[in-house]
Coordinates of C-alpha atoms in Angstrom, one line a residue:
Chain A
V1 CA 33.7 -0.4 -16.2
K2 CA 34.1 3.2 -17.4
V3 CA 36.3 5.6 -16.6
S4 CA 33.9 8.1 -15.4
D5 CA 32.6 5.3 -12.8
V6 CA 35.8 4.9 -10.7
G7 CA 36.8 8.7 -10.8
E8 CA 40.1 10.4 -11.0
F9 CA 41.1 8.7 -7.8
G10 CA 40.1 5.4 -8.3
L11 CA 41.8 5.1 -11.4
I12 CA 45.0 6.6 -10.0
D13 CA 45.1 3.8 -7.6
R14 CA 44.6 1.2 -10.1
L15 CA 47.4 2.8 -12.2
S16 CA 50.0 2.8 -9.4
K17 CA 49.8 -1.0 -8.9
I18 CA 51.0 -1.2 -12.6
V19 CA 53.8 0.8 -12.1
G20 CA 55.1 -0.4 -8.8
E21 CA 56.5 1.1 -5.8
P22 CA 59.4 3.3 -5.8
G23 CA 62.9 2.2 -3.7
E24 CA 64.0 4.4 -0.9
G25 CA 64.3 7.6 -0.8
E26 CA 62.0 8.5 -3.6
T27 CA 58.1 9.1 -3.4
W28 CA 56.2 8.7 -6.7
A29 CA 52.1 9.2 -7.0
G30 CA 50.3 10.6 -3.8
D31 CA 52.1 13.9 -3.5
D32 CA 52.0 17.4 -4.8
T33 CA 55.3 16.3 -6.7
A34 CA 57.2 13.3 -7.2
V35 CA 60.4 13.6 -5.1
L36 CA 63.6 11.6 -6.9
R37 CA 67.0 10.7 -6.6
A38 CA 69.0 12.7 -9.0
P39 CA 72.6 12.2 -9.6
S40 CA 75.0 15.4 -9.7
G41 CA 75.8 17.5 -12.4
T42 CA 73.8 17.4 -15.3
I43 CA 70.2 16.1 -16.6
L44 CA 68.3 15.5 -19.9
F45 CA 64.9 16.7 -19.6
T46 CA 62.5 16.0 -22.6
T47 CA 58.9 15.9 -23.4
D48 CA 56.4 14.7 -26.2
L49 CA 52.9 14.9 -26.8
M50 CA 50.9 12.0 -28.9
I51 CA 47.4 12.9 -29.5
E52 CA 44.9 10.8 -31.1
G53 CA 44.0 11.4 -34.9
V54 CA 47.6 13.3 -34.9
H55 CA 50.0 10.8 -33.9
F56 CA 47.8 7.8 -33.4
D57 CA 45.0 6.0 -34.9
L58 CA 43.4 3.5 -32.6
E59 CA 41.9 1.6 -35.7
I60 CA 45.7 0.1 -36.3
T61 CA 46.8 0.6 -32.5
G62 CA 45.9 -1.1 -29.3
P63 CA 46.5 0.2 -26.0
K64 CA 49.4 -1.7 -25.1
D65 CA 51.2 -1.0 -28.2
L66 CA 50.3 2.9 -28.0
G67 CA 51.8 2.7 -24.4
Y68 CA 54.8 1.1 -25.2
K69 CA 55.4 3.9 -28.0
A70 CA 54.4 6.8 -25.8
I71 CA 57.2 6.0 -23.4
A72 CA 59.7 4.7 -26.6
V73 CA 59.7 8.1 -28.4
N74 CA 60.7 10.0 -25.4
V75 CA 63.3 7.3 -24.6
S76 CA 64.8 7.7 -27.9
D77 CA 65.2 11.6 -27.5
I78 CA 67.2 10.7 -24.2
A79 CA 69.3 7.9 -26.1
A80 CA 69.8 10.9 -29.2
M81 CA 71.8 12.9 -26.4
G82 CA 74.0 9.9 -25.5
G83 CA 72.1 9.4 -22.2
T84 CA 69.9 6.8 -20.3
P85 CA 66.3 7.4 -19.1
R86 CA 65.4 7.8 -15.7
R87 CA 61.8 8.7 -14.5
A88 CA 59.0 9.6 -16.2
L89 CA 55.6 11.5 -15.7
V90 CA 52.3 10.6 -17.5
S91 CA 49.5 13.1 -18.4
L92 CA 46.4 11.6 -19.7
G93 CA 43.5 13.3 -21.6
L94 CA 40.9 10.7 -21.3
K95 CA 37.1 10.8 -22.7
P96 CA 35.2 10.0 -19.6
Q97 CA 33.0 6.8 -21.4
M98 CA 36.7 5.3 -22.0
E99 CA 36.9 1.7 -20.8
V100 CA 38.9 1.6 -17.2
E101 CA 40.6 -1.7 -18.7
W102 CA 42.1 -0.1 -22.0
I103 CA 43.4 2.5 -19.9
E104 CA 45.1 -0.1 -17.6
D105 CA 46.5 -2.0 -20.9
L106 CA 47.7 1.4 -21.8
Y107 CA 49.8 1.9 -18.9
R108 CA 50.9 -2.1 -19.1
G109 CA 52.4 -1.2 -22.4
M110 CA 54.2 1.9 -20.8
Q111 CA 55.3 0.0 -17.8
E112 CA 56.7 -2.6 -20.5
C113 CA 58.9 -0.2 -22.1
A114 CA 60.0 1.4 -18.9
S115 CA 61.1 -1.8 -17.4
E116 CA 63.2 -3.0 -20.7
F117 CA 64.8 0.2 -20.5
D118 CA 65.8 0.4 -16.7
M119 CA 63.5 3.5 -16.1
A120 CA 59.9 4.2 -14.0
I121 CA 56.9 5.8 -14.4
A122 CA 56.8 8.2 -11.4
G123 CA 53.1 9.8 -11.4
G124 CA 51.9 12.4 -13.6
D125 CA 48.1 13.9 -14.0
I126 CA 45.1 12.9 -15.4
S127 CA 41.9 14.9 -16.8
R128 CA 38.5 14.5 -18.8
S129 CA 39.2 15.7 -22.5
D130 CA 37.4 15.6 -25.5
C131 CA 40.4 14.4 -27.4
L132 CA 42.3 11.3 -26.3
L133 CA 45.7 12.4 -25.8
I134 CA 48.9 11.5 -24.0
S135 CA 51.6 13.7 -22.8
V136 CA 55.3 12.3 -21.4
A137 CA 57.8 14.0 -19.6
L138 CA 61.2 12.3 -18.9
I139 CA 64.3 12.9 -17.4
G140 CA 67.5 11.2 -18.0
N141 CA 71.2 10.8 -17.0
P142 CA 74.2 11.6 -19.4
A143 CA 77.0 9.5 -19.0
G144 CA 79.1 11.3 -16.7
R145 CA 79.9 14.9 -18.2
L146 CA 79.2 13.6 -22.0
V147 CA 76.2 15.2 -23.6
I148 CA 75.9 14.6 -27.1
E149 CA 74.3 17.5 -28.9
R150 CA 73.2 18.0 -32.6
R151 CA 75.7 20.8 -32.8
G152 CA 78.9 19.1 -32.4
A153 CA 79.4 17.7 -36.0
R154 CA 83.1 18.9 -37.7
V155 CA 84.0 19.0 -41.0
G156 CA 85.6 15.6 -42.2
D157 CA 83.4 13.5 -39.6
A158 CA 82.1 10.2 -41.1
L159 CA 78.0 10.4 -41.1
C160 CA 76.4 7.5 -40.1
V161 CA 73.0 5.6 -39.0
T162 CA 72.3 2.8 -37.0
G163 CA 70.0 0.2 -38.2
T164 CA 67.1 0.8 -41.0
L165 CA 65.5 3.6 -42.4
G166 CA 62.0 3.7 -43.9
E167 CA 60.7 0.8 -42.0
G168 CA 58.5 2.5 -39.6
A169 CA 56.9 4.6 -42.3
A170 CA 56.3 1.3 -44.2
G171 CA 54.9 -0.6 -41.3
Y172 CA 52.3 2.4 -40.9
R173 CA 51.2 2.1 -44.0
L174 CA 51.0 -1.7 -44.2
L175 CA 48.3 -1.3 -41.2
R176 CA 46.6 1.5 -42.9
A177 CA 46.0 -0.8 -46.2
G178 CA 45.3 -3.7 -43.7
I179 CA 48.1 -5.6 -45.3
R180 CA 48.7 -8.9 -43.5
E181 CA 52.3 -9.5 -44.6
R182 CA 55.7 -8.2 -43.0
E183 CA 54.6 -8.4 -39.4
D184 CA 58.2 -7.2 -38.8
L185 CA 57.6 -4.1 -40.8
R186 CA 54.3 -3.5 -39.0
R187 CA 55.9 -4.1 -35.3
R188 CA 58.6 -1.7 -36.4
H189 CA 55.7 1.5 -36.3
L190 CA 53.9 0.1 -33.4
R191 CA 56.7 -0.5 -31.2
P192 CA 59.6 1.2 -32.3
T193 CA 62.9 0.6 -30.1
P194 CA 65.2 3.3 -29.1
R195 CA 68.6 2.8 -29.7
V196 CA 69.5 2.9 -25.6
R197 CA 71.9 -0.1 -25.8
E198 CA 73.3 1.0 -28.8
V199 CA 74.2 4.5 -27.4
V200 CA 75.6 3.1 -24.2
V201 CA 78.2 1.3 -26.5
L202 CA 78.6 3.9 -29.2
R203 CA 79.0 6.8 -26.7
R204 CA 82.7 5.3 -25.4
Q205 CA 83.8 6.0 -28.8
L206 CA 82.9 10.0 -28.6
P207 CA 80.5 10.5 -31.4
S208 CA 80.6 14.3 -32.3
S209 CA 77.0 14.9 -32.8
M210 CA 73.5 12.7 -32.8
I211 CA 69.6 12.8 -33.5
D212 CA 67.1 10.4 -33.5
V213 CA 64.9 9.9 -36.6
S214 CA 61.6 10.9 -35.5
D215 CA 60.7 13.2 -38.6
G216 CA 62.3 11.7 -41.6
F217 CA 66.3 11.1 -42.2
A218 CA 66.4 14.1 -44.5
Q219 CA 64.6 16.5 -42.1
D220 CA 66.7 15.4 -39.0
L221 CA 69.7 15.1 -40.7
L222 CA 69.0 18.7 -41.8
H223 CA 68.4 20.1 -38.4
L224 CA 71.7 18.3 -37.5
C225 CA 73.6 20.3 -39.8
R226 CA 71.9 23.5 -39.3
Q227 CA 72.5 23.4 -35.8
S228 CA 76.3 22.3 -36.4
N229 CA 76.8 24.9 -38.9
V230 CA 77.9 22.4 -41.6
G231 CA 76.9 20.9 -44.7
A232 CA 76.9 17.0 -45.5
I233 CA 77.2 14.5 -48.6
V234 CA 74.6 11.8 -48.3
R235 CA 75.6 8.4 -51.0
A236 CA 72.2 7.1 -51.9
D237 CA 73.6 3.6 -52.6
A238 CA 74.9 3.7 -48.7
L239 CA 71.4 4.3 -47.1
P240 CA 70.2 1.2 -45.3
V241 CA 66.8 1.6 -47.1
V242 CA 64.0 -0.6 -46.0
D243 CA 63.3 -3.9 -47.9
L244 CA 59.7 -4.5 -49.1
Q245 CA 60.0 -7.8 -50.3
G246 CA 56.8 -9.7 -50.2
V247 CA 54.9 -6.3 -50.2
E248 CA 53.5 -3.4 -52.2
L249 CA 53.3 -0.1 -51.2
D250 CA 52.4 3.4 -53.1
R251 CA 55.9 4.7 -52.0
A252 CA 59.4 3.6 -53.2
P253 CA 61.4 2.4 -50.5
F254 CA 64.1 4.8 -50.9
D255 CA 61.5 7.6 -50.6
L256 CA 60.2 5.9 -47.4
A257 CA 63.9 5.9 -46.0
L258 CA 64.6 9.6 -47.0
H259 CA 61.3 11.1 -45.6
G260 CA 59.5 8.6 -44.0
G261 CA 59.9 9.5 -40.5
E262 CA 59.1 7.3 -37.1
D263 CA 62.2 5.3 -37.5
Y264 CA 63.9 6.4 -33.9
E265 CA 66.9 5.1 -35.3
L266 CA 70.2 7.6 -34.6
I267 CA 72.0 9.6 -37.3
F268 CA 75.4 10.5 -35.7
T269 CA 78.7 12.0 -36.9
I270 CA 82.2 10.8 -35.7
P271 CA 85.8 11.8 -36.4
P272 CA 87.0 9.1 -39.4
N273 CA 89.3 7.1 -37.2
R274 CA 86.7 6.0 -34.9
V275 CA 84.5 4.9 -37.2
D276 CA 85.6 1.3 -37.9
E277 CA 85.7 1.0 -34.4
A278 CA 82.5 2.0 -33.3
I279 CA 80.9 -0.1 -35.9
K280 CA 82.5 -3.1 -34.6
V281 CA 81.6 -2.6 -30.6
V282 CA 78.0 -1.9 -31.6
K283 CA 77.6 -4.7 -33.9
D284 CA 79.6 -7.2 -31.3
E285 CA 77.6 -6.0 -28.3
T286 CA 74.1 -5.1 -29.5
G287 CA 73.7 -7.0 -33.2
T288 CA 72.7 -3.5 -34.5
Q289 CA 74.5 -2.8 -38.0
I290 CA 75.8 1.1 -38.3
S291 CA 76.2 2.6 -42.0
V292 CA 78.1 5.0 -42.9
V293 CA 76.2 7.1 -45.4
G294 CA 78.1 10.2 -46.0
E295 CA 80.6 12.9 -44.7
I296 CA 80.5 16.1 -43.2
L297 CA 81.3 19.1 -45.4
A298 CA 81.4 22.9 -44.9
A299 CA 78.3 24.8 -44.8
D300 CA 78.8 26.3 -48.0
R301 CA 78.7 23.1 -49.6
G302 CA 75.1 22.2 -48.5
V303 CA 73.6 18.9 -47.8
V304 CA 74.0 17.1 -51.1
L305 CA 72.3 13.5 -51.9
I306 CA 74.6 11.9 -54.4
E307 CA 72.7 9.0 -56.7
D308 CA 73.6 7.4 -59.9
T309 CA 71.7 10.0 -61.7
G310 CA 73.6 12.9 -60.4
E311 CA 73.9 15.3 -57.4
S312 CA 70.8 17.2 -55.8
K313 CA 69.8 19.5 -53.0
L314 CA 68.4 17.0 -50.0
E315 CA 64.9 18.4 -49.2
A316 CA 63.1 18.1 -46.1
R317 CA 59.6 16.5 -46.8
G318 CA 59.1 15.3 -43.0
W319 CA 56.7 15.9 -40.7
D320 CA 55.5 19.0 -39.7
H321 CA 53.4 18.7 -36.8
L322 CA 51.2 22.2 -37.5
Q323 CA 50.9 21.6 -41.5
I324 CA 48.5 18.8 -42.7
Chain B
V1 CA 49.5 35.2 -39.0
K2 CA 47.9 31.9 -38.5
V3 CA 50.1 28.8 -36.8
S4 CA 49.4 26.7 -40.0
D5 CA 51.2 29.6 -41.8
V6 CA 54.3 29.8 -40.0
G7 CA 54.5 26.1 -39.0
E8 CA 56.1 24.0 -36.1
F9 CA 59.6 25.4 -36.6
G10 CA 58.5 29.0 -37.6
L11 CA 56.7 28.9 -34.3
I12 CA 59.3 27.3 -32.1
D13 CA 61.7 30.3 -33.4
R14 CA 59.4 33.0 -32.5
L15 CA 58.6 31.4 -28.6
S16 CA 62.4 30.9 -28.2
K17 CA 62.9 34.7 -28.4
I18 CA 60.0 35.1 -25.8
V19 CA 61.9 32.7 -23.1
G20 CA 65.2 34.2 -23.3
E21 CA 68.5 32.0 -24.0
P22 CA 70.2 29.6 -21.1
G23 CA 73.5 30.4 -19.4
E24 CA 76.8 28.7 -19.6
G25 CA 76.3 24.6 -19.2
E26 CA 72.6 24.7 -20.5
T27 CA 70.6 23.9 -23.6
W28 CA 67.0 24.7 -24.2
A29 CA 65.6 24.5 -27.4
G30 CA 67.0 22.7 -30.5
D31 CA 68.0 19.8 -29.3
D32 CA 66.6 16.2 -28.5
T33 CA 66.2 17.5 -25.1
A34 CA 66.9 19.9 -22.7
V35 CA 70.1 19.6 -20.8
L36 CA 70.1 21.1 -17.5
R37 CA 72.3 21.9 -14.8
A38 CA 71.0 19.9 -11.6
P39 CA 71.7 20.0 -7.8
S40 CA 72.8 16.7 -6.5
G41 CA 70.6 14.5 -4.1
T42 CA 67.0 15.0 -4.7
I43 CA 64.5 16.9 -7.4
L44 CA 61.3 17.3 -7.2
F45 CA 59.0 16.6 -10.9
T46 CA 55.8 17.6 -11.4
T47 CA 53.2 17.9 -14.5
D48 CA 50.0 19.5 -14.7
L49 CA 47.6 19.4 -17.9
M50 CA 45.0 22.3 -18.8
I51 CA 42.4 21.5 -21.6
E52 CA 40.2 23.8 -23.0
G53 CA 36.5 23.6 -22.0
V54 CA 38.0 21.5 -18.6
H55 CA 40.4 23.6 -17.2
F56 CA 39.7 26.8 -18.6
D57 CA 37.4 29.0 -20.7
L58 CA 38.6 31.2 -23.4
E59 CA 35.3 33.4 -23.0
I60 CA 36.6 34.7 -19.4
T61 CA 40.4 34.1 -19.9
G62 CA 42.8 35.9 -22.5
P63 CA 46.3 34.3 -23.3
K64 CA 48.7 36.0 -21.1
D65 CA 46.5 35.1 -18.1
L66 CA 46.1 31.7 -19.2
G67 CA 49.9 31.5 -19.7
Y68 CA 50.9 32.7 -16.4
K69 CA 48.3 30.4 -14.5
A70 CA 49.6 27.1 -16.5
I71 CA 52.9 27.8 -14.8
A72 CA 51.5 28.7 -11.5
V73 CA 49.7 25.8 -11.0
N74 CA 53.0 23.7 -11.4
V75 CA 55.1 26.3 -9.1
S76 CA 52.4 25.8 -6.8
D77 CA 53.0 22.0 -6.5
I78 CA 56.7 22.4 -6.2
A79 CA 56.0 24.8 -3.3
A80 CA 54.0 22.7 -1.7
M81 CA 57.0 20.1 -1.2
G82 CA 58.6 22.8 0.4
G83 CA 60.7 23.6 -3.2
T84 CA 61.6 26.2 -5.5
P85 CA 61.4 25.8 -9.4
R86 CA 63.6 25.8 -11.6
R87 CA 62.9 24.5 -15.4
A88 CA 59.5 23.6 -17.1
L89 CA 58.9 22.2 -20.4
V90 CA 55.8 23.2 -22.0
S91 CA 54.0 21.3 -24.7
L92 CA 50.9 22.8 -26.2
G93 CA 48.4 21.0 -28.8
L94 CA 47.0 23.9 -31.3
K95 CA 44.7 24.4 -33.8
P96 CA 45.9 25.3 -36.9
Q97 CA 43.6 28.0 -37.6
M98 CA 44.6 29.8 -34.3
E99 CA 46.8 33.2 -34.4
V100 CA 50.3 33.1 -33.9
E101 CA 50.5 36.4 -31.8
W102 CA 47.8 34.7 -29.5
I103 CA 50.4 31.9 -28.8
E104 CA 53.1 34.5 -28.3
D105 CA 50.9 36.6 -26.0
L106 CA 50.2 32.9 -24.1
Y107 CA 53.9 32.4 -24.1
R108 CA 54.5 35.8 -22.6
G109 CA 52.1 35.3 -19.8
M110 CA 54.2 32.2 -18.9
Q111 CA 57.4 34.0 -19.0
E112 CA 56.1 36.7 -16.6
C113 CA 55.3 33.6 -14.4
A114 CA 58.4 31.7 -14.9
S115 CA 60.8 35.3 -14.4
E116 CA 58.6 35.8 -11.2
F117 CA 59.3 32.9 -9.3
D118 CA 63.4 32.8 -10.8
M119 CA 62.5 29.9 -13.3
A120 CA 63.0 29.4 -16.8
I121 CA 61.0 27.7 -19.7
A122 CA 63.5 25.2 -21.3
G123 CA 61.8 23.6 -24.3
G124 CA 58.7 21.6 -25.0
D125 CA 56.8 20.2 -27.9
I126 CA 54.0 21.7 -30.3
S127 CA 51.2 19.5 -32.3
R128 CA 48.5 20.2 -34.1
S129 CA 45.2 19.3 -31.9
D130 CA 41.7 19.7 -32.0
C131 CA 41.5 20.5 -28.3
L132 CA 43.7 23.4 -27.0
L133 CA 45.6 21.8 -24.5
I134 CA 48.9 23.2 -22.3
S135 CA 50.7 20.3 -20.6
V136 CA 53.7 21.9 -18.1
A137 CA 56.2 19.6 -16.8
L138 CA 58.6 21.2 -14.3
I139 CA 61.4 20.4 -12.2
G140 CA 62.7 22.1 -8.7
N141 CA 64.8 21.8 -6.0
P142 CA 64.0 21.1 -2.2
A143 CA 66.0 23.1 0.5
G144 CA 68.9 20.8 0.9
R145 CA 67.5 17.3 2.1
L146 CA 64.2 18.6 3.3
V147 CA 60.9 17.7 1.4
I148 CA 57.7 18.4 2.7
E149 CA 55.3 15.7 2.2
R150 CA 51.4 15.2 2.5
R151 CA 52.4 11.9 5.0
G152 CA 54.2 13.9 7.6
A153 CA 51.6 15.4 9.6
R154 CA 51.5 13.8 13.6
V155 CA 48.8 13.7 16.3
G156 CA 48.9 17.3 18.3
D157 CA 50.1 19.3 15.2
A158 CA 48.6 22.2 14.6
L159 CA 46.3 22.7 11.1
C160 CA 47.3 26.0 9.4
V161 CA 46.6 27.4 6.0
T162 CA 48.1 30.9 4.6
G163 CA 46.0 33.5 3.1
T164 CA 42.6 33.6 2.1
L165 CA 40.2 30.4 0.8
G166 CA 37.4 30.6 -1.6
E167 CA 38.6 33.8 -3.7
G168 CA 39.5 31.6 -6.5
A169 CA 36.2 29.9 -7.0
A170 CA 34.5 33.5 -6.1
G171 CA 36.7 35.0 -9.1
Y172 CA 35.6 32.4 -11.3
R173 CA 32.1 32.8 -10.5
L174 CA 32.2 36.7 -11.1
L175 CA 34.1 36.2 -14.5
R176 CA 31.2 33.5 -15.2
A177 CA 28.7 36.1 -14.7
G178 CA 30.0 39.1 -16.1
I179 CA 30.2 41.0 -12.5
R180 CA 32.5 44.1 -12.8
E181 CA 32.9 44.7 -9.1
R182 CA 35.7 42.9 -7.3
E183 CA 38.7 43.2 -9.4
D184 CA 40.5 41.6 -6.8
L185 CA 38.8 38.4 -6.7
R186 CA 38.7 37.9 -10.2
R187 CA 42.6 38.4 -10.9
R188 CA 42.5 35.5 -8.0
H189 CA 41.2 32.9 -10.3
L190 CA 43.2 34.0 -13.5
R191 CA 46.4 35.0 -12.1
P192 CA 46.6 32.7 -8.8
T193 CA 50.1 33.5 -6.3
P194 CA 51.9 30.3 -5.7
R195 CA 53.4 30.6 -2.4
V196 CA 56.9 30.0 -3.1
R197 CA 58.1 32.8 -1.0
E198 CA 56.0 32.1 1.9
V199 CA 57.5 28.6 1.7
V200 CA 61.1 29.7 1.7
V201 CA 60.6 31.7 5.1
L202 CA 58.1 28.6 6.6
R203 CA 60.1 26.0 5.7
R204 CA 62.8 26.8 8.1
Q205 CA 60.2 26.3 10.9
L206 CA 59.9 22.7 9.8
P207 CA 56.3 22.1 8.9
S208 CA 55.6 18.4 9.3
S209 CA 53.5 18.2 6.1
M210 CA 51.9 20.5 3.5
I211 CA 49.5 20.4 0.3
D212 CA 48.4 23.1 -1.8
V213 CA 44.8 24.0 -2.1
S214 CA 43.5 22.9 -5.8
D215 CA 40.6 20.9 -5.6
G216 CA 39.3 22.6 -2.4
F217 CA 40.6 22.8 1.0
A218 CA 38.2 19.9 2.1
Q219 CA 39.4 17.5 -0.2
D220 CA 42.9 18.7 -0.2
L221 CA 43.1 18.2 3.5
L222 CA 41.7 14.8 3.3
H223 CA 44.5 14.1 1.1
L224 CA 46.9 15.2 3.6
C225 CA 45.3 13.2 6.5
R226 CA 44.7 9.8 4.6
Q227 CA 48.6 10.2 3.5
S228 CA 49.4 10.7 7.0
N229 CA 47.1 8.2 8.7
V230 CA 45.7 10.9 10.7
G231 CA 42.5 12.7 11.8
A232 CA 41.8 16.3 11.9
I233 CA 39.6 19.0 13.5
V234 CA 38.7 22.0 11.6
R235 CA 37.3 24.9 13.8
A236 CA 34.8 26.9 11.3
D237 CA 35.0 30.2 12.7
A238 CA 38.6 30.1 12.2
L239 CA 38.9 29.5 8.4
P240 CA 39.9 32.3 6.4
V241 CA 37.0 32.8 4.0
V242 CA 36.5 35.1 1.1
D243 CA 34.8 38.3 1.9
L244 CA 31.9 38.9 -0.5
Q245 CA 31.5 42.5 0.3
G246 CA 30.1 44.1 -2.8
V247 CA 28.9 41.2 -4.9
E248 CA 26.4 38.4 -4.5
L249 CA 26.8 35.1 -5.6
D250 CA 25.0 31.9 -5.6
R251 CA 27.1 30.3 -3.1
A252 CA 27.6 31.1 0.8
P253 CA 31.4 32.4 1.2
F254 CA 32.0 29.4 3.5
D255 CA 30.9 27.2 1.4
L256 CA 33.4 28.4 -1.4
A257 CA 36.2 28.3 1.0
L258 CA 35.6 24.8 2.1
H259 CA 34.5 23.3 -1.5
G260 CA 35.7 26.0 -4.0
G261 CA 39.3 24.9 -5.0
E262 CA 41.9 26.8 -7.3
D263 CA 43.0 29.2 -4.2
Y264 CA 46.6 27.6 -4.6
E265 CA 46.9 28.5 -0.6
L266 CA 49.1 26.0 1.7
I267 CA 47.5 23.8 4.3
F268 CA 50.2 22.6 6.4
T269 CA 51.0 21.1 9.7
I270 CA 53.5 22.0 12.6
P271 CA 54.2 21.1 16.1
P272 CA 52.4 23.4 18.2
N273 CA 55.6 25.1 20.0
R274 CA 56.7 26.3 16.5
V275 CA 53.2 27.9 15.2
D276 CA 53.7 31.5 16.8
E277 CA 57.4 32.0 15.4
A278 CA 55.8 30.7 11.9
I279 CA 53.1 32.8 11.8
K280 CA 55.4 35.7 12.8
V281 CA 58.1 35.2 10.5
V282 CA 56.1 34.7 7.5
K283 CA 53.9 38.0 8.4
D284 CA 57.4 39.6 8.6
E285 CA 58.9 38.9 5.5
T286 CA 56.1 38.2 2.9
G287 CA 53.0 40.1 4.5
T288 CA 51.0 37.0 4.4
Q289 CA 48.8 36.0 7.1
I290 CA 48.9 32.4 8.4
S291 CA 45.6 31.0 10.3
V292 CA 45.4 28.1 12.6
V293 CA 42.2 26.6 11.8
G294 CA 42.5 23.2 13.9
E295 CA 44.6 20.4 15.2
I296 CA 45.8 16.8 14.1
L297 CA 43.9 14.1 15.7
A298 CA 44.6 10.2 15.7
A299 CA 42.9 8.6 12.3
D300 CA 40.2 7.0 14.1
R301 CA 38.8 10.4 15.1
G302 CA 38.2 11.1 11.3
V303 CA 38.4 14.6 9.9
V304 CA 35.8 16.7 11.8
L305 CA 34.3 20.4 11.2
I306 CA 33.1 22.1 14.2
E307 CA 30.4 25.0 13.7
D308 CA 28.1 26.6 16.0
T309 CA 25.5 24.1 15.4
G310 CA 27.7 21.4 16.3
E311 CA 30.1 18.6 14.8
S312 CA 29.8 17.0 11.5
K313 CA 32.2 14.8 9.4
L314 CA 34.2 16.9 6.7
E315 CA 33.1 15.6 3.4
A316 CA 35.0 15.8 -0.1
R317 CA 33.0 18.0 -2.8
G318 CA 35.9 19.4 -5.0
W319 CA 37.3 18.5 -8.1
D320 CA 37.2 15.4 -9.8
H321 CA 38.6 15.4 -13.5
L322 CA 37.1 12.6 -14.6
Q323 CA 33.7 13.3 -13.1
I324 CA 31.7 16.1 -14.6

C-alpha cells in the first residue's frame, strides 16, 4: 500500500495506533494542538531535523533503526541539560510513492525509543515532499530547578566523558564499506543510546556543565569552553578511544574519537572533589564507565591537546551542517 | 553572501541577532536545548511543516511574508485551542547556494509575527537540504484550565465562524494569475492573521468547540463534527463568502469559501444563549465580525448544506497533504 493511496488522514489513523493513547488530561493527535500536562517551572525544548542524503542513507539504515535514532538524538539533547524527556511531536515529509508499511516501521522504531525512555509521541504533521525528512520537537523536564548548561564550567573543574568515543563514526564507516564484523559498532551508529539513565544518577553530583557529543568530541568541547568562557587541557592517553579490533578502517581510532561525531556520549565538567563519587555511582547504578580526560583552565590558555609528541591546539573538524 | 560561506554557526549567530535575547530565567540558542519558563498545569504543543513546491512557491512569495506565515499558521493552531502562543523552535532545511540575506529576511518576517503576538523564537536547528523547508514547533498557554477542543460541540449549539471565508484561496489564485487588483486578497494569502485577539475575548464566553480553517471550511467542519460525534446544518446564505468585486477567477466565491482553505478563521460552536454576547464583545473589542452559519444536530443527521436549490450532504474537497 502506498502513502498516496491511504492519504494524510488514513496514514495518521494507522500511526496513531502505534503510539498508543494518552492518559487522563492529555490529548495527542486529533486536534489543532496536543494538550499536555506540564510540571510547573522550567521546561526544556529541543528540535532536530533529519533529511535523507544529509543525515541518513537508506542503503545502510532501515526504517525501525531510523525511527529509533530520530527520537534518540533529541532525547540526548534533553539528557545533556540534565533532564528527562516527556513528549515529542513528529513531522514527516514523505514521498507519495512510499510504502505505508515502511512508515509504520519508522513509527515502530520511534515508539520503541519513546517507550524505553518513558516518553510519548503526542502528534505531529505529515506532508508530501520530494525529500524524505523527519523533524522531531521534544519537551522535557529538568530535575527540579537544576538545569545543566554548557556555560557552567569553572577553572579547576575535572573534564569528563561517559562511555567510548568514536564508535558511532566507526560504525558508520563499517556500514558504508559493507563490512560485516563488529556488529556492536554498527549498532552504535544505527541505534545510539542517549545517556538519560546516566544523567539521572550523575545530576545528583551536580556537574557544572554538560554537552552531548553529536558533532564530534573536539567540536563539542570547544562549544562548551566558548560558552563557559574557559580553556581546557585534554590528555590524549585518557580519552576512551574506540577499539577497532577485528576490522580495518581508513581513519585511525584516535581521529574518530576526536572528530567522528554521533557518539551521543556526554562531555561534562565537575568540581574535582566530586569526581570519584560521580564515577562510582554512575558505574554502580548504570554500568557506564566515566573517564576523566582533562581539566578546565582559564580562557587565555586555550583548549589544548596533550600527546606523547607534545602539545597542540585542539581544532574542530566535526560536522558543519551547511558545508559539505 | 551564500549560506555555504558562513556555515552553520555563522548563520546561527546572524539569526540570533534578529530574534533578540531572552529575559531572566530562559536560555534560547547556544545550548543543547532551549530552557523556558512554563506556567504550571497544561501546555499546548503544535508543529507545522512547510516545504517549497508543496506549501509555498517562491515565485509568488518573498522571504519576509513566508517567514511571517510559517509562524502565523502555528499561532493559529494555538488560538484554535483557546490559547496564546509562547515560544517557538524553527528548523530550516537550506540549499547551500542560498543567500544569507534571504534567510535573514525570512527570520525578520518570523520575528515580526512573533512580536505581534507577544511570543518568541527560542532556537531551532539548521541543515543543508535539497528541498527548502521550514518546520516550526510552538508551545502555548491555555487560559487557566480552559482548553477549547474540537470534540466539545453539543446538539443545539450555534455554529459560528469569524471573519470571511475564501479570501486566502482567492488571494492565492490572484497571485498565481499575476493579477494586480485586490491587494487585500493577495495579502490574506501571504500574511494570514491568526485570530489570537478574537480568541482572548471569545473564550470568556466559553465556546464548546473550535477549529481553525486551514484545509477548507467544509473539511475542517467535518473534522470538528466527527471529533464531537455530531451532525450539523450549514445555511449557505449565512456563510461570510469572499467578495470578488473587481477581479475574475475561474472558481466561484462560494466554492472558494467552502473548499479553499488557508483562511485561518475560526469555526466554533457555542450554546445559543451566549451567541449574541459573543458576537457583540468580539466586534466591540477586536472589530471582527462573527457569523452564525448553522446549528449542531445529532450525528445521525449528518452534515448538511442548505441552499436555495435544496439540501445536500456537505463534502470535503480541501487539502490532503499526501495526495496531489
